[in-house]
Short mmCIF file of C-alpha atoms in Angstrom, two decimals:
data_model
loop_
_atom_site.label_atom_id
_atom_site.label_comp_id
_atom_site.label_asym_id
_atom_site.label_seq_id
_atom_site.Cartn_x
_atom_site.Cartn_y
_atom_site.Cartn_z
CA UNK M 1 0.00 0.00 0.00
CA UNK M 2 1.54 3.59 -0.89
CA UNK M 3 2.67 6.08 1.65
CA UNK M 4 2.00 8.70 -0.45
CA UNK M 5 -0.90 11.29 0.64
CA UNK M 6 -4.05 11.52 -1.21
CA UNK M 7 -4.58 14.26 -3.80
CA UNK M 8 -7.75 15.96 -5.04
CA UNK M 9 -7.13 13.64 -8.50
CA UNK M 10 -6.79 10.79 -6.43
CA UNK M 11 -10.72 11.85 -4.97
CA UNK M 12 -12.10 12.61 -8.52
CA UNK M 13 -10.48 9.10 -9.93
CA UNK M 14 -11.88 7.16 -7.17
CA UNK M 15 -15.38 8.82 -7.66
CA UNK M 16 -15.60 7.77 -11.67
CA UNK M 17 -14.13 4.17 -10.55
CA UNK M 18 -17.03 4.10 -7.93
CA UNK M 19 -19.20 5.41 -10.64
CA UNK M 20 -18.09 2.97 -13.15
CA UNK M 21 -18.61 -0.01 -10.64
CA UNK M 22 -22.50 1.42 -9.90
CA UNK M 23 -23.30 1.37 -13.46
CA UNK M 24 -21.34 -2.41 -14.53
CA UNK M 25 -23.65 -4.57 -16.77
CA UNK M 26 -25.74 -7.34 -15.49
CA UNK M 27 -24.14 -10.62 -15.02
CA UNK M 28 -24.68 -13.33 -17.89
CA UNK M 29 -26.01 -16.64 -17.05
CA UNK M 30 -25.48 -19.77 -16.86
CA UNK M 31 -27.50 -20.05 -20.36
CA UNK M 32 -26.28 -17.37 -21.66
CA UNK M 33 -22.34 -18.13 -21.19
CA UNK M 34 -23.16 -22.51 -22.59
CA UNK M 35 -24.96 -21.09 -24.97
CA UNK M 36 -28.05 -22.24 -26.75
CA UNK M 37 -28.74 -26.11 -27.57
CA UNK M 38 -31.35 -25.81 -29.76
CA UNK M 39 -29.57 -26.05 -33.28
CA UNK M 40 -32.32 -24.30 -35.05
CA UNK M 41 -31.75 -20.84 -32.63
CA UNK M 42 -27.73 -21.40 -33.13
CA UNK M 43 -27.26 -18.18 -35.53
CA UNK M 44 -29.56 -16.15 -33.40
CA UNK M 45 -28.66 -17.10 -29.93
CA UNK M 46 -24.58 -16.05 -30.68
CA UNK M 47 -25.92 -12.76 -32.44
CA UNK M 48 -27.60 -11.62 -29.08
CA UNK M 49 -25.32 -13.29 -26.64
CA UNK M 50 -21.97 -12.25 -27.32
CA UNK M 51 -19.53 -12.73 -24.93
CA UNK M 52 -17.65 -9.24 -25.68
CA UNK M 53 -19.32 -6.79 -23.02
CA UNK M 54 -19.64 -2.90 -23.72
CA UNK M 55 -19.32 -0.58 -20.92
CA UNK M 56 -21.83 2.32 -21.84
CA UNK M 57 -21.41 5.74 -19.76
CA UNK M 58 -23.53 6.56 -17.53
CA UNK M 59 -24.39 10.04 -15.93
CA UNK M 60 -22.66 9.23 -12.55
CA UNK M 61 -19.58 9.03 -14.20
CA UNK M 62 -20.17 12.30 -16.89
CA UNK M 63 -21.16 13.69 -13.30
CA UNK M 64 -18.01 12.93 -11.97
CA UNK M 65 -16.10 13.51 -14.34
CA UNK M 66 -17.70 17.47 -14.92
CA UNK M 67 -16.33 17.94 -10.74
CA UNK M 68 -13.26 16.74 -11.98
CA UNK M 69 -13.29 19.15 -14.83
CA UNK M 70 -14.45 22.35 -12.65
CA UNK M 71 -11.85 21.66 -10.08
CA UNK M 72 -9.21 22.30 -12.83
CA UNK M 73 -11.16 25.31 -13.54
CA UNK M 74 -12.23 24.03 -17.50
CA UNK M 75 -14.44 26.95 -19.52
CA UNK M 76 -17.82 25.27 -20.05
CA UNK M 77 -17.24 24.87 -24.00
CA UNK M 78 -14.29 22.44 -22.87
CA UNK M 79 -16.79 20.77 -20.18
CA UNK M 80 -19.41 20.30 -23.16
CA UNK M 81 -16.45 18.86 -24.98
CA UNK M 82 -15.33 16.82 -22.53
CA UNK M 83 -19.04 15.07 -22.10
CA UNK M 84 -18.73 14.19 -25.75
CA UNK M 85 -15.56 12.44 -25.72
CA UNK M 86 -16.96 10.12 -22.91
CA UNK M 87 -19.72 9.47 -24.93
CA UNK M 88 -17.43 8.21 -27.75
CA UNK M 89 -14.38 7.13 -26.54
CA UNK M 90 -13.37 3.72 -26.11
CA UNK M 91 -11.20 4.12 -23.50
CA UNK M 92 -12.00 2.63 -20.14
CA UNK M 93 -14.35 5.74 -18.65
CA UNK M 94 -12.04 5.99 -15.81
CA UNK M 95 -9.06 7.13 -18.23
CA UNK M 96 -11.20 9.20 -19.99
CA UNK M 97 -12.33 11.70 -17.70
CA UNK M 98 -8.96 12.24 -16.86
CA UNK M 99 -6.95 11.59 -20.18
CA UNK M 100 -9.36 14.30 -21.48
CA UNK M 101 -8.79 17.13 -19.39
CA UNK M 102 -5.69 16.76 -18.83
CA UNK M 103 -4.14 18.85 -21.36
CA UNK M 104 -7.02 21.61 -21.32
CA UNK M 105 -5.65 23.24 -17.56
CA UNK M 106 -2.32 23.75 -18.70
CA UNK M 107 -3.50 25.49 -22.59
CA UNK M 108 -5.90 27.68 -20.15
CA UNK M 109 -2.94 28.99 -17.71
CA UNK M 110 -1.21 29.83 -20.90
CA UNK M 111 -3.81 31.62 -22.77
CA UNK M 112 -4.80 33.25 -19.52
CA UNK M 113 -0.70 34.58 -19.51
CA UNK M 114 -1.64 35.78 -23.01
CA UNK M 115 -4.13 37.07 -23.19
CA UNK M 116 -3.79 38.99 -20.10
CA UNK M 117 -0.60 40.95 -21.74
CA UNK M 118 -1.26 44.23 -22.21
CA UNK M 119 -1.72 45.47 -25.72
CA UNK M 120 0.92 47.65 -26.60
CA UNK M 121 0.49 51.83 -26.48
CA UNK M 122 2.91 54.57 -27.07
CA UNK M 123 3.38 56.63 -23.57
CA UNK M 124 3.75 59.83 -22.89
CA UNK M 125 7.02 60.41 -22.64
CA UNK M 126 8.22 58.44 -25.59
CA UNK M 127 5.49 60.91 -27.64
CA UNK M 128 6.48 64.45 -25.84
CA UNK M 129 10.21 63.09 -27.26
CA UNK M 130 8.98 62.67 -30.82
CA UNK M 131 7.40 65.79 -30.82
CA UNK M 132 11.11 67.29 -29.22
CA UNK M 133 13.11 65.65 -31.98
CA UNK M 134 10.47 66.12 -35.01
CA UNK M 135 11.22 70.08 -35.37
CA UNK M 136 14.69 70.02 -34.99
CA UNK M 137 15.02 67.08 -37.94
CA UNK M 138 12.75 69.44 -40.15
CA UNK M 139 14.50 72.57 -39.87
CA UNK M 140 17.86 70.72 -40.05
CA UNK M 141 20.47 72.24 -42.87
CA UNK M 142 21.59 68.42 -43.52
CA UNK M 143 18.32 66.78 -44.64
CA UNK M 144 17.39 65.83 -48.15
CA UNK M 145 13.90 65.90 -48.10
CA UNK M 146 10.84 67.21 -46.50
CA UNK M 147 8.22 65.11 -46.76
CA UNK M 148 7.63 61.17 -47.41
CA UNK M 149 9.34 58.51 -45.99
CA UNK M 150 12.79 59.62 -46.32
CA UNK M 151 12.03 62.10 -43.39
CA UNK M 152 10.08 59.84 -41.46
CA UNK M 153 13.21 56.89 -41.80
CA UNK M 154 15.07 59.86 -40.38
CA UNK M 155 13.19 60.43 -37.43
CA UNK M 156 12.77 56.96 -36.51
CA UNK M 157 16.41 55.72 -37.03
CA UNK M 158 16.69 58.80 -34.23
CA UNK M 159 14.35 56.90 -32.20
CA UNK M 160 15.67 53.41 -32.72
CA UNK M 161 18.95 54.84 -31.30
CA UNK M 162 17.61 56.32 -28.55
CA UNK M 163 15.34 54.23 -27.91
CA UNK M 164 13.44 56.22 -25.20
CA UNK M 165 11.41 53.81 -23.18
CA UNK M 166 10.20 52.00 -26.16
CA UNK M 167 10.44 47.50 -25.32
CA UNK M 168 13.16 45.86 -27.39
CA UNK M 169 12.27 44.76 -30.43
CA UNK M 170 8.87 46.51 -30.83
CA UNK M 171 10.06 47.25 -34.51
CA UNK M 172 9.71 44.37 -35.56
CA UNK M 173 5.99 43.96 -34.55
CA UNK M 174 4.28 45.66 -37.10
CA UNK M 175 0.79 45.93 -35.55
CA UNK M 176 3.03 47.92 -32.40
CA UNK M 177 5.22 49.69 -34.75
CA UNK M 178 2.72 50.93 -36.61
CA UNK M 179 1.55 53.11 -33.77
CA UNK M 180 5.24 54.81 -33.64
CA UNK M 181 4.89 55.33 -36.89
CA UNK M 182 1.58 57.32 -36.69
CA UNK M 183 2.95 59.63 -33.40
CA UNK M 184 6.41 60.03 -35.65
CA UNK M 185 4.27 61.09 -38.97
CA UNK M 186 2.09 63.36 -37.13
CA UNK M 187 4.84 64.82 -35.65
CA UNK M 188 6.48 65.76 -38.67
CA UNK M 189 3.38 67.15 -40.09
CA UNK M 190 2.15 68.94 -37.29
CA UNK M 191 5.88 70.77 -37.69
CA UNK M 192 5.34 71.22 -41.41
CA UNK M 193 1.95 73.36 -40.63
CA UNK M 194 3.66 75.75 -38.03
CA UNK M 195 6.02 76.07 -40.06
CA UNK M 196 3.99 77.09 -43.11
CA UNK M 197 1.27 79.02 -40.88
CA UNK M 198 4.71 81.32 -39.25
CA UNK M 199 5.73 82.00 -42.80
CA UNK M 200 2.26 82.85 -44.23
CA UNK M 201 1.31 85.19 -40.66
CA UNK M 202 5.09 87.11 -41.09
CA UNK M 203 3.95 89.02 -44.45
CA UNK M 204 0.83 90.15 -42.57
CA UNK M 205 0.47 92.80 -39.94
CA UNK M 206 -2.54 90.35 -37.99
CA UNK M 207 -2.81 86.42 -38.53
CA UNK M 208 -6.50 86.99 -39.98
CA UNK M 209 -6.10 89.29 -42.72
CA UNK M 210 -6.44 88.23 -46.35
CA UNK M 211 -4.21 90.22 -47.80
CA UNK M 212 0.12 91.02 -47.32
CA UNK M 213 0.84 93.82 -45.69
CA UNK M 214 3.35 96.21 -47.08
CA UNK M 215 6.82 94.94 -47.20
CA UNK M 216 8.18 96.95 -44.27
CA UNK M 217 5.54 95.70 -41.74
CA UNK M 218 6.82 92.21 -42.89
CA UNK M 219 8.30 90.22 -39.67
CA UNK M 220 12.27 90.15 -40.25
CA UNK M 221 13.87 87.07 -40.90
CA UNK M 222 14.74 86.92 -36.70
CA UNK M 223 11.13 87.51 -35.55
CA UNK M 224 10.02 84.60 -38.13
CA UNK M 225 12.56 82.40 -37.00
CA UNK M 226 11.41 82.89 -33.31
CA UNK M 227 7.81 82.31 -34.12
CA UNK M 228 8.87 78.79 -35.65
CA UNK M 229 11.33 77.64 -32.75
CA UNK M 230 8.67 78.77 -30.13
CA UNK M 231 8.08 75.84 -27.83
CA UNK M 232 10.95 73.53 -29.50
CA UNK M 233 14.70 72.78 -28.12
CA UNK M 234 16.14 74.34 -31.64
CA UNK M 235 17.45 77.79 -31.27
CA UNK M 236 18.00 80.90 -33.36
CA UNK M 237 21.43 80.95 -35.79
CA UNK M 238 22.50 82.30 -38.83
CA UNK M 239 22.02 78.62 -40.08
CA UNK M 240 18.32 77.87 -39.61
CA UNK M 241 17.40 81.79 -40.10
CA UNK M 242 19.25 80.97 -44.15
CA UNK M 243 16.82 77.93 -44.23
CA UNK M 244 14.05 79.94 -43.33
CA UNK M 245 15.08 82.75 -45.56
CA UNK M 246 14.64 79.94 -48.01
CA UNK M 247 10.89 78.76 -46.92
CA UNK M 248 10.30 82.01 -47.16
CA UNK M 249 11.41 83.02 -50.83
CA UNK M 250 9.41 79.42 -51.92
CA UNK M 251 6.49 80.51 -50.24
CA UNK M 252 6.18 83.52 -52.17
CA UNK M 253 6.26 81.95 -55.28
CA UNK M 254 4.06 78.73 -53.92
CA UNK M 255 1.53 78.99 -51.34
CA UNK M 256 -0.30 76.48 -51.52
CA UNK M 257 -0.48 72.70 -51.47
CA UNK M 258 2.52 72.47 -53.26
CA UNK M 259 4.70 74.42 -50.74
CA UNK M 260 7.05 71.50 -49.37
CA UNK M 261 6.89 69.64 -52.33
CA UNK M 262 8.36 72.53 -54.25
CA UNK M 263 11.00 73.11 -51.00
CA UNK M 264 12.26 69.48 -51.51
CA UNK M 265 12.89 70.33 -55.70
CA UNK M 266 14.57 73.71 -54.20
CA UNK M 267 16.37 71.23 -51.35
CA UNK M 268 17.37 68.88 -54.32
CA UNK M 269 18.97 71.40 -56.01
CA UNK M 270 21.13 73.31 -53.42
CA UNK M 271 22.26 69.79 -52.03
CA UNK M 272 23.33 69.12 -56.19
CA UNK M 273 25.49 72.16 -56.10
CA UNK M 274 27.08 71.34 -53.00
CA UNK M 275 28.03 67.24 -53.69
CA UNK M 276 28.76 65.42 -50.56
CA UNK M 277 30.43 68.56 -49.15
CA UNK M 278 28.43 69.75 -45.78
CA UNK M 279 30.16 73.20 -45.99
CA UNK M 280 29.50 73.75 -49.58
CA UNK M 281 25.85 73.17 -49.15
CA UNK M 282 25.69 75.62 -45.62
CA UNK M 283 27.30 78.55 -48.02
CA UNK M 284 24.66 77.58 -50.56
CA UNK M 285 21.50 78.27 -47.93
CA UNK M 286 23.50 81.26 -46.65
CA UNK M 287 25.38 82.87 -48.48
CA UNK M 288 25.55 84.71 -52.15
CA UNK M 289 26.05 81.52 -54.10
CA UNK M 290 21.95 81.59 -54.21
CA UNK M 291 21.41 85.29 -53.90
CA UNK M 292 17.67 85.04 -54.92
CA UNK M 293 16.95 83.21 -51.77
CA UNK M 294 20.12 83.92 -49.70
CA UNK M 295 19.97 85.12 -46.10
CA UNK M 296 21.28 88.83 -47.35
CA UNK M 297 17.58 89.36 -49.76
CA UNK M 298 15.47 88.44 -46.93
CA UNK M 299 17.04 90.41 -44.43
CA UNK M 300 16.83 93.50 -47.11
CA UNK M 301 13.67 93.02 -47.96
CA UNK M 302 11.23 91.57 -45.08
CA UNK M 303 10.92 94.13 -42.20
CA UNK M 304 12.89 96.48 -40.24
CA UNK M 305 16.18 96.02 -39.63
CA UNK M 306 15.94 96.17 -35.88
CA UNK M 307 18.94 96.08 -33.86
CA UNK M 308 19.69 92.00 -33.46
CA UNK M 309 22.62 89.63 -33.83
CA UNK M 310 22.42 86.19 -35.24
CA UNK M 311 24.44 84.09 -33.91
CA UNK M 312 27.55 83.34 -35.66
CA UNK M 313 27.90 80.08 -34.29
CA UNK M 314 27.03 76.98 -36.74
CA UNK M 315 23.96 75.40 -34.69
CA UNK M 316 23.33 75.00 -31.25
CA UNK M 317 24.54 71.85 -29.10
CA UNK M 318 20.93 69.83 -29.29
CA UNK M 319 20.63 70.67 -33.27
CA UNK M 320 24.41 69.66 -33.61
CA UNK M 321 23.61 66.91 -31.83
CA UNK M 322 20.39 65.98 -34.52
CA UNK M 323 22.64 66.58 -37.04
CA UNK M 324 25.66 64.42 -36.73
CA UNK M 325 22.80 61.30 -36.04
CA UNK M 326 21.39 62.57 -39.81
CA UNK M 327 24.10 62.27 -40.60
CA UNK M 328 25.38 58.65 -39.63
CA UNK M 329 21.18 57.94 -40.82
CA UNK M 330 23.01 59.28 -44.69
CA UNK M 331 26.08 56.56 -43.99
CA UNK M 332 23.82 53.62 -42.59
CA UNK M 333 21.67 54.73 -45.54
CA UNK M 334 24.39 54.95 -48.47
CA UNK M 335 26.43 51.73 -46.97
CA UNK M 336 23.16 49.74 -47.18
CA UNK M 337 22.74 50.92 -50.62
CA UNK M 338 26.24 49.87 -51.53
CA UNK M 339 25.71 46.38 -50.23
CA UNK M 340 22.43 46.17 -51.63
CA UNK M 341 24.31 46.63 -55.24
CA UNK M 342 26.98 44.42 -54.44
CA UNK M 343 24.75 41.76 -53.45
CA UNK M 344 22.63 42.21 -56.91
CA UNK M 345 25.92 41.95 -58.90
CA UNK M 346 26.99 38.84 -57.11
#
């Protein structure tokens, strides 16, 4: 006889055994074991007296068998299921009950454990840094493009090295990186407005009138560039006031829908002139090398010359720091390329 303590699936098995032994057939007799002698009832007596017995189920055992099942906590769509094995199987019913439900507990823990993970959601903080990092990407001098995917892959390469306090690996869930995606794209566009709104409101005296106000009552190239930075980490340099000077001159010519699609053709074309050379193409924002959109034009011609300073000093520490990670995004971005070649060559 075993030592070992008595479990609750010791109880349950003990209660379809019991339940099994209520419900066992009634015994044969004497005739029924020697058979018929009659000769003429010989096909018919061994067709109704067969000596293989069938164990039907009965509802003691289905009863016990359901307390077995609601101990381990089944759903009732597994209980239901459960019934209907014992009602077909040809195991002995003992066995059944528990052969059945034996692998259903264990599937439940784990699709309680997984279903009970919580779906995925950008927070707060990893959004407020989006929205940090989206303006100074935009009004960086070493982009290539405004709009599209290229300036979204830029912003999000800034992300995936940063991370923030985004899980590992949620890039490669698409139904979770999709919602970085959407903050990161809004982002950018919700920069591309103010932008476009501060350009449009400095050539009027008030935001609401229809018309351009003379040039002098213009905002000057430092009072636009102010209104754009407003509530953003990038600060006011001779760099970003030459880009703006840019906007600006574009705008002019195309206010409407096609504003930042006619900035990237304008982008296109300064980054042409200056190759792969990032001081070439900072002289070709700035400086007289593009006098019909340079710096010098915009400060003559929008505004009063009130007394300000720009400063002199390339960008700012956060913008420097954008830019040298655009930067590394243009290597990462040009070395896949190359490979990308190779490999199609090979």
């Amino acid at each position: 006889m075993s030592s070992r303590d008595s479990t609750p699936d010791d109880d349950n098995m003990r209660a379809m055994r019991e339940a099994m032994a209520q419900s066992s057939p009634p015994k044969r007799t004497h005739s029924t074991m020697t058979g018929n002698k009659d000769p003429d009832n010989e096909h018919t007596a061994s067709s109704t007296t067969s000596g293989v017995c069938t164990i039907g189920t009965n509802q003691n055992i289905v009863s016990a068998a359901r307390q077995y099942a609601e101990r381990k906590r089944l759903r009732s769509d597994q209980v239901t299921a459960l019934e209907v094995f014992l009602n077909v199987s040809r195991t002995p019913l003992p066995l059944r009950g528990q052969d059945a439900h034996r692998p259903l507990g264990p599937r439940n823990q784990v699709e309680k454990i997984v279903t009970s993970k919580p779906t995925f959601e950008v927070s707060e903080d990893c959004k407020t840094n989006i929205r940090k990092y989206a303006p100074a990407v935009l009004l960086s001098s070493k982009i290539n493009v405004y709009k599209g995917e290229g300036i979204t892959h830029i912003l999000t390469d800034i992300i995936k090295r940063h991370r923030f306090d985004l899980p590992p690996g949620v890039e490669h869930v698409p139904a979770d990186w999709a919602k970085v995606l959407a903050i990161v794209q809004d982002a950018l566009m919700q920069t591309r407005s103010k932008v476009k709104k501060e350009i449009g409101w400095s050539l009027k005296v008030n935001k609401s009138d229809d018309l351009c106000a003379p040039l002098a009552q213009h905002k000057n190239i430092y009072q636009l560039a102010q209104a754009i930075v407003k509530g953003t980490q990038c600060s006011v340099n001779v760099v970003l006031c030459a880009c703006i000077a840019v906007m600006r001159a574009v705008y002019l010519e195309h206010p409407g829908s096609k504003f930042w699609d006619q900035m990237d053709k304008r982008l296109a074309r300064i980054r042409k002139m200056g190759g792969n050379d990032a001081k070439k193409i900072t002289k070709y924002w700035c400086s007289e090398y593009y006098p019909w959109t340079s710096l010098e034009v915009d400060q003559a011609k929008h505004g009063v010359q009130d007394s300000y300073e720009l400063d002199e000093t390339v960008v700012d520490e956060f913008q420097q720091k954008i830019d040298d990670l655009i930067d590394i995004h243009a290597v990462d971005a040009a070395t896949s390329s190359t490979q990308g070649d190779a490999a199609a060559v090979a």
